[in-house]
Each structure stands twice: as C-alpha cells, then as structure tokens.
mmCIF file of C-alpha atoms in Angstrom:
data_model
loop_
_atom_site.group_PDB
_atom_site.id
_atom_site.type_symbol
_atom_site.label_atom_id
_atom_site.label_comp_id
_atom_site.label_asym_id
_atom_site.label_seq_id
_atom_site.Cartn_x
_atom_site.Cartn_y
_atom_site.Cartn_z
ATOM 1 C CA UNK A 4 0.000 0.000 0.000
ATOM 2 C CA UNK A 5 1.346 3.399 -0.986
ATOM 3 C CA UNK A 6 1.445 5.918 1.839
ATOM 4 C CA UNK A 7 1.303 9.662 1.198
ATOM 5 C CA UNK A 8 2.859 12.280 3.448
ATOM 6 C CA UNK A 9 0.127 14.812 2.703
ATOM 7 C CA UNK A 10 -2.422 15.858 0.102
ATOM 8 C CA UNK A 11 0.228 17.444 -2.046
ATOM 9 C CA UNK A 12 2.239 14.242 -2.064
ATOM 10 C CA UNK A 13 -0.852 12.389 -3.335
ATOM 11 C CA UNK A 14 -1.513 15.031 -5.989
ATOM 12 C CA UNK A 15 2.086 14.854 -7.204
ATOM 13 C CA UNK A 16 1.718 11.070 -7.527
ATOM 14 C CA UNK A 17 -1.066 11.748 -10.041
ATOM 15 C CA UNK A 18 0.383 14.680 -11.924
ATOM 16 C CA UNK A 19 4.107 14.017 -11.641
ATOM 17 C CA UNK A 20 5.799 13.175 -14.933
ATOM 18 C CA UNK A 21 7.019 15.615 -17.532
ATOM 19 C CA UNK A 22 3.945 15.533 -19.754
ATOM 20 C CA UNK A 23 0.973 15.051 -17.491
ATOM 21 C CA UNK A 24 0.322 18.705 -16.634
ATOM 22 C CA UNK A 25 0.561 19.558 -20.325
ATOM 23 C CA UNK A 26 -1.877 16.771 -21.200
ATOM 24 C CA UNK A 27 -4.341 18.104 -18.622
ATOM 25 C CA UNK A 28 -3.900 21.593 -19.952
ATOM 26 C CA UNK A 29 -4.502 20.511 -23.573
ATOM 27 C CA UNK A 30 -7.609 18.536 -22.583
ATOM 28 C CA UNK A 31 -8.923 21.463 -20.563
ATOM 29 C CA UNK A 32 -9.124 23.445 -23.796
ATOM 30 C CA UNK A 33 -11.068 20.676 -25.509
ATOM 31 C CA UNK A 34 -11.221 16.870 -25.803
ATOM 32 C CA UNK A 35 -8.540 15.443 -28.114
ATOM 33 C CA UNK A 36 -7.583 12.372 -30.051
ATOM 34 C CA UNK A 37 -4.184 10.808 -29.385
ATOM 35 C CA UNK A 38 -2.749 12.147 -32.640
ATOM 36 C CA UNK A 39 -3.867 15.662 -31.816
ATOM 37 C CA UNK A 40 -2.230 15.422 -28.399
ATOM 38 C CA UNK A 41 0.990 14.187 -29.947
ATOM 39 C CA UNK A 42 1.156 17.120 -32.312
ATOM 40 C CA UNK A 43 0.423 19.554 -29.508
ATOM 41 C CA UNK A 44 3.013 18.081 -27.141
ATOM 42 C CA UNK A 45 5.883 18.138 -29.583
ATOM 43 C CA UNK A 46 8.675 15.958 -28.342
ATOM 44 C CA UNK A 47 6.642 13.254 -26.625
ATOM 45 C CA UNK A 48 6.938 9.728 -28.027
ATOM 46 C CA UNK A 49 3.804 7.745 -28.777
ATOM 47 C CA UNK A 50 4.768 5.133 -26.209
ATOM 48 C CA UNK A 51 5.239 7.654 -23.406
ATOM 49 C CA UNK A 52 2.051 9.530 -24.286
ATOM 50 C CA UNK A 53 -0.009 6.328 -24.280
ATOM 51 C CA UNK A 54 1.483 5.293 -20.951
ATOM 52 C CA UNK A 55 0.760 8.654 -19.350
ATOM 53 C CA UNK A 56 -2.803 8.691 -20.681
ATOM 54 C CA UNK A 57 -3.387 5.221 -19.211
ATOM 55 C CA UNK A 58 -2.128 6.346 -15.823
ATOM 56 C CA UNK A 59 -4.288 9.460 -15.907
ATOM 57 C CA UNK A 60 -7.256 7.263 -16.844
ATOM 58 C CA UNK A 61 -6.511 4.863 -13.992
ATOM 59 C CA UNK A 62 -6.390 7.826 -11.614
ATOM 60 C CA UNK A 63 -9.805 8.936 -12.796
ATOM 61 C CA UNK A 64 -8.765 12.311 -14.157
ATOM 62 C CA UNK A 65 -9.023 11.466 -17.852
ATOM 63 C CA UNK A 66 -11.829 9.603 -19.598
ATOM 64 C CA UNK A 67 -11.247 7.582 -22.761
ATOM 65 C CA UNK A 68 -14.215 7.665 -25.059
ATOM 66 C CA UNK A 69 -14.576 5.295 -27.999
ATOM 67 C CA UNK A 70 -16.813 6.401 -30.854
ATOM 68 C CA UNK A 71 -18.068 3.391 -32.791
ATOM 69 C CA UNK A 72 -17.372 4.338 -36.349
ATOM 70 C CA UNK A 73 -15.084 3.085 -39.091
ATOM 71 C CA UNK A 74 -12.295 3.465 -38.177
ATOM 72 C CA UNK A 75 -13.167 3.794 -34.474
ATOM 73 C CA UNK A 76 -12.412 7.225 -33.057
ATOM 74 C CA UNK A 77 -10.824 7.493 -29.602
ATOM 75 C CA UNK A 78 -11.174 10.768 -27.759
ATOM 76 C CA UNK A 79 -9.756 11.758 -24.384
ATOM 77 C CA UNK A 80 -11.474 14.247 -22.132
ATOM 78 C CA UNK A 81 -11.046 15.472 -18.565
ATOM 79 C CA UNK A 82 -13.366 14.044 -15.941
ATOM 80 C CA UNK A 83 -14.856 16.419 -13.366
ATOM 81 C CA UNK A 84 -12.042 15.391 -11.023
ATOM 82 C CA UNK A 85 -9.489 16.048 -13.780
ATOM 83 C CA UNK A 86 -10.897 19.493 -14.460
ATOM 84 C CA UNK A 87 -10.590 20.271 -10.732
ATOM 85 C CA UNK A 88 -6.979 19.074 -10.800
ATOM 86 C CA UNK A 89 -6.243 21.274 -13.788
ATOM 87 C CA UNK A 90 -7.677 24.287 -11.960
ATOM 88 C CA UNK A 91 -5.697 23.442 -8.826
ATOM 89 C CA UNK A 92 -2.487 23.449 -10.886
ATOM 90 C CA UNK A 93 -3.030 26.922 -12.305
ATOM 91 C CA UNK A 94 -1.672 29.011 -9.387
ATOM 92 C CA UNK A 95 1.492 26.921 -9.334
ATOM 93 C CA UNK A 96 1.904 27.377 -13.065
ATOM 94 C CA UNK A 97 1.460 31.127 -12.688
ATOM 95 C CA UNK A 98 4.085 31.246 -9.945
ATOM 96 C CA UNK A 99 6.487 29.340 -12.207
ATOM 97 C CA UNK A 100 5.726 31.599 -15.135
ATOM 98 C CA UNK A 101 6.453 34.681 -13.059
ATOM 99 C CA UNK A 102 9.768 33.392 -11.730
ATOM 100 C CA UNK A 103 10.947 31.310 -14.674
ATOM 101 C CA UNK A 104 13.870 33.526 -15.647
ATOM 102 C CA UNK A 105 15.303 33.507 -12.130
ATOM 103 C CA UNK A 106 14.812 29.748 -11.777
ATOM 104 C CA UNK A 107 16.611 29.191 -15.076
ATOM 105 C CA UNK A 108 19.412 31.576 -14.164
ATOM 106 C CA UNK A 109 20.513 29.800 -10.971
ATOM 107 C CA UNK A 110 20.676 26.554 -12.944
ATOM 108 C CA UNK A 111 22.758 27.932 -15.819
ATOM 109 C CA UNK B 30 20.906 25.970 -19.954
ATOM 110 C CA UNK B 31 17.802 24.331 -18.566
ATOM 111 C CA UNK B 32 14.704 24.778 -20.670
ATOM 112 C CA UNK B 33 11.216 24.624 -19.187
ATOM 113 C CA UNK B 34 8.133 23.553 -21.080
ATOM 114 C CA UNK B 35 5.871 25.917 -19.149
ATOM 115 C CA UNK B 36 5.509 27.751 -15.850
ATOM 116 C CA UNK B 37 4.417 24.608 -14.077
ATOM 117 C CA UNK B 38 7.503 22.790 -15.284
ATOM 118 C CA UNK B 39 9.647 25.563 -13.786
ATOM 119 C CA UNK B 40 7.709 25.496 -10.506
ATOM 120 C CA UNK B 41 8.115 21.721 -10.250
ATOM 121 C CA UNK B 42 11.886 22.159 -10.732
ATOM 122 C CA UNK B 43 11.848 24.254 -7.544
ATOM 123 C CA UNK B 44 9.433 22.293 -5.426
ATOM 124 C CA UNK B 45 9.954 18.748 -6.706
ATOM 125 C CA UNK B 46 11.521 16.380 -4.210
ATOM 126 C CA UNK B 47 9.760 14.511 -1.465
ATOM 127 C CA UNK B 48 10.398 16.987 1.341
ATOM 128 C CA UNK B 49 10.375 20.422 -0.221
ATOM 129 C CA UNK B 50 6.640 21.114 -0.024
ATOM 130 C CA UNK B 51 6.663 19.992 3.607
ATOM 131 C CA UNK B 52 9.624 22.270 4.345
ATOM 132 C CA UNK B 53 7.748 25.198 2.798
ATOM 133 C CA UNK B 54 4.656 24.326 4.771
ATOM 134 C CA UNK B 55 6.584 24.132 8.060
ATOM 135 C CA UNK B 56 8.309 27.453 7.399
ATOM 136 C CA UNK B 57 5.008 29.078 6.466
ATOM 137 C CA UNK B 58 3.843 28.424 10.045
ATOM 138 C CA UNK B 59 6.973 30.047 11.471
ATOM 139 C CA UNK B 60 10.729 30.286 10.886
ATOM 140 C CA UNK B 61 12.617 27.211 12.120
ATOM 141 C CA UNK B 62 16.052 25.976 13.011
ATOM 142 C CA UNK B 63 17.380 22.882 11.209
ATOM 143 C CA UNK B 64 16.845 20.697 14.270
ATOM 144 C CA UNK B 65 13.233 21.811 14.568
ATOM 145 C CA UNK B 66 12.631 21.011 10.905
ATOM 146 C CA UNK B 67 14.170 17.580 11.324
ATOM 147 C CA UNK B 68 11.874 16.756 14.227
ATOM 148 C CA UNK B 69 8.854 18.003 12.307
ATOM 149 C CA UNK B 70 9.687 16.078 9.133
ATOM 150 C CA UNK B 71 10.163 12.733 10.780
ATOM 151 C CA UNK B 72 11.958 10.391 8.442
ATOM 152 C CA UNK B 73 14.200 12.894 6.680
ATOM 153 C CA UNK B 74 17.964 12.434 7.109
ATOM 154 C CA UNK B 75 20.107 15.407 8.094
ATOM 155 C CA UNK B 76 22.032 15.150 4.833
ATOM 156 C CA UNK B 77 18.911 15.230 2.657
ATOM 157 C CA UNK B 78 17.328 18.052 4.660
ATOM 158 C CA UNK B 79 20.478 20.192 4.398
ATOM 159 C CA UNK B 80 20.672 19.549 0.662
ATOM 160 C CA UNK B 81 17.039 20.474 0.089
ATOM 161 C CA UNK B 82 17.367 23.632 2.195
ATOM 162 C CA UNK B 83 20.402 24.680 0.138
ATOM 163 C CA UNK B 84 18.486 24.194 -3.096
ATOM 164 C CA UNK B 85 15.508 26.142 -1.786
ATOM 165 C CA UNK B 86 17.890 28.902 -0.722
ATOM 166 C CA UNK B 87 19.553 28.949 -4.151
ATOM 167 C CA UNK B 88 16.101 29.246 -5.737
ATOM 168 C CA UNK B 89 15.361 32.253 -3.552
ATOM 169 C CA UNK B 90 12.375 30.793 -1.745
ATOM 170 C CA UNK B 91 14.070 30.211 1.619
ATOM 171 C CA UNK B 92 16.323 32.614 3.482
ATOM 172 C CA UNK B 93 19.026 31.418 5.867
ATOM 173 C CA UNK B 94 19.517 33.772 8.754
ATOM 174 C CA UNK B 95 22.527 33.552 11.045
ATOM 175 C CA UNK B 96 22.151 35.033 14.514
ATOM 176 C CA UNK B 97 25.560 35.948 15.922
ATOM 177 C CA UNK B 98 25.492 34.415 19.342
ATOM 178 C CA UNK B 99 27.342 31.596 21.089
ATOM 179 C CA UNK B 100 26.725 29.088 19.663
ATOM 180 C CA UNK B 101 25.517 30.780 16.433
ATOM 181 C CA UNK B 102 21.819 30.224 15.756
ATOM 182 C CA UNK B 103 20.741 29.435 12.195
ATOM 183 C CA UNK B 104 17.116 30.060 11.315
ATOM 184 C CA UNK B 105 15.343 29.414 8.011
ATOM 185 C CA UNK B 106 12.412 31.495 6.873
ATOM 186 C CA UNK B 107 10.384 31.851 3.688
ATOM 187 C CA UNK B 108 11.180 34.764 1.431
ATOM 188 C CA UNK B 109 8.281 36.701 -0.104
ATOM 189 C CA UNK B 110 8.690 34.540 -3.225
ATOM 190 C CA UNK B 111 8.676 31.407 -1.060
ATOM 191 C CA UNK B 112 5.503 32.469 0.719
ATOM 192 C CA UNK B 113 3.871 33.004 -2.694
ATOM 193 C CA UNK B 114 4.996 29.521 -3.753
ATOM 194 C CA UNK B 115 3.558 28.024 -0.590
ATOM 195 C CA UNK B 116 0.216 29.717 -1.263
ATOM 196 C CA UNK B 117 0.260 28.557 -4.897
ATOM 197 C CA UNK B 118 0.699 24.961 -3.700
ATOM 198 C CA UNK B 119 -2.330 25.003 -1.431
ATOM 199 C CA UNK B 120 -5.070 24.267 -4.027
ATOM 200 C CA UNK B 121 -3.088 21.286 -5.307
ATOM 201 C CA UNK B 122 -2.674 20.003 -1.757
ATOM 202 C CA UNK B 123 -6.387 20.367 -1.155
ATOM 203 C CA UNK B 124 -7.192 18.443 -4.333
ATOM 204 C CA UNK B 125 -4.848 15.662 -3.207
ATOM 205 C CA UNK B 126 -6.345 15.630 0.268
ATOM 206 C CA UNK B 127 -9.825 15.282 -1.155
ATOM 207 C CA UNK B 128 -8.942 12.422 -3.494
ATOM 208 C CA UNK B 129 -6.223 10.689 -1.472
ATOM 209 C CA UNK B 130 -8.206 7.517 -0.733
ATOM 210 C CA UNK B 131 -9.028 6.937 -4.384
ATOM 211 C CA UNK B 132 -5.452 7.658 -5.474
ATOM 212 C CA UNK B 133 -4.159 5.178 -2.911
ATOM 213 C CA UNK B 134 -6.725 2.562 -3.881
ATOM 214 C CA UNK B 135 -5.762 2.296 -7.556
ATOM 215 C CA UNK B 136 -2.129 1.812 -6.472
ATOM 216 C CA UNK B 137 -2.819 -0.937 -3.909
#
C-alpha cells in the first residue's frame, strides 16, 4: 500500500511526470484524439504519451471515449475530477511563469 | 541551460523532491532551526534536509539567517517569493487531500 505524506504528495503522484500537466492543460481546452495530443506536445513519443494517458485514466482524471465508427475514433477528455486538478495546478503554473527567468538563471 | 516547457515545469523544478513542499509548509507556520525542521519532518535524514534547504535557498524561496550568538543560531524562513509559492501549492494540496483515498486505492 502506498502511503502519502500529505495531500500534495498524493496530488504529485497523479500529476508528476514531464507531460501530465501539459496533457491536462490541452484537454482542458477541448477533448482530443491521441494524434492531436501528440502534435500539440511536440517531443513526446507515442509510447510515453499512451502510458501517461493510461495512468491518468486509472487515476480517474481522464476519460477515454470510444466512438463506434469506421475506423473507431478514440477521444480523451477530462473528468470532473481532472478538471478540478487542472484548476488546482493553475496558481502553481502562474508562480512558475512569473519566476521562470530567475529559476533558469541559478541553474545555468 | 535548462529549458522549461511551461511555468508549471519551472515550478516543479523548484518544489519537486519529497520533502520540499513539507519544508515550505513548516516554514510558512513560522521560521525554524534545522533541528526543529528535522523533528517536524520525521523520516528525513540530516544530509537530505540540508541539501534540500540549500536548493531552496539557491532558488530564492528560503532565506538562511545567522544570529551571531554563542553558539551561532541558524534560522530558516520563507522569502516573499517562497511564501507566494507556498500559497500557490495550497489548491493542489487540497485536491490531493480530497482524493487521497481513491489515489491510494488504484495503487494498492
């Protein structure tokens, strides 16, 4: 059984991983197909993207929707819980945006 | 030169690491000495705590204050930027708190 130190620790378990916040952000704009996500997140491999989407689905923040057509169309969307997570990430993203230059500088 | 994908990516570079959010949280209550932090964060080794404090100091979110007395007293406090980071983390912590049981369950 995984134990979490606090709520933030649990949240990071869900959203940790280079691409997950960006996936949430893209899906918060509108539902997307895998190919659309790949184009938007330039640099992610198909394997990594699929893996991260599966984990987000398992954690109940992303819903995978299959449209029965030929060929079948698979669309990912945020669940209510995922939309709340995306909103909860915004202040942290804004803090990072504001201080990005300084954060980069001390790592140069 | 480190490149960040977005503000959140930059913020995670600062606050990533098991203990950093807890250090920020403890210091948001009041400034602390290293020994006090160690007792509060039960489980952290002195080496890891010192390392994380140094990184937080380098990133300008924690200030190390030396009181000239015998023996010298070292106190850590949040900078203004660090207090803003702590506040920005709160919504994410609350989301994790709310969904912790479910997050734990799918990992059992």
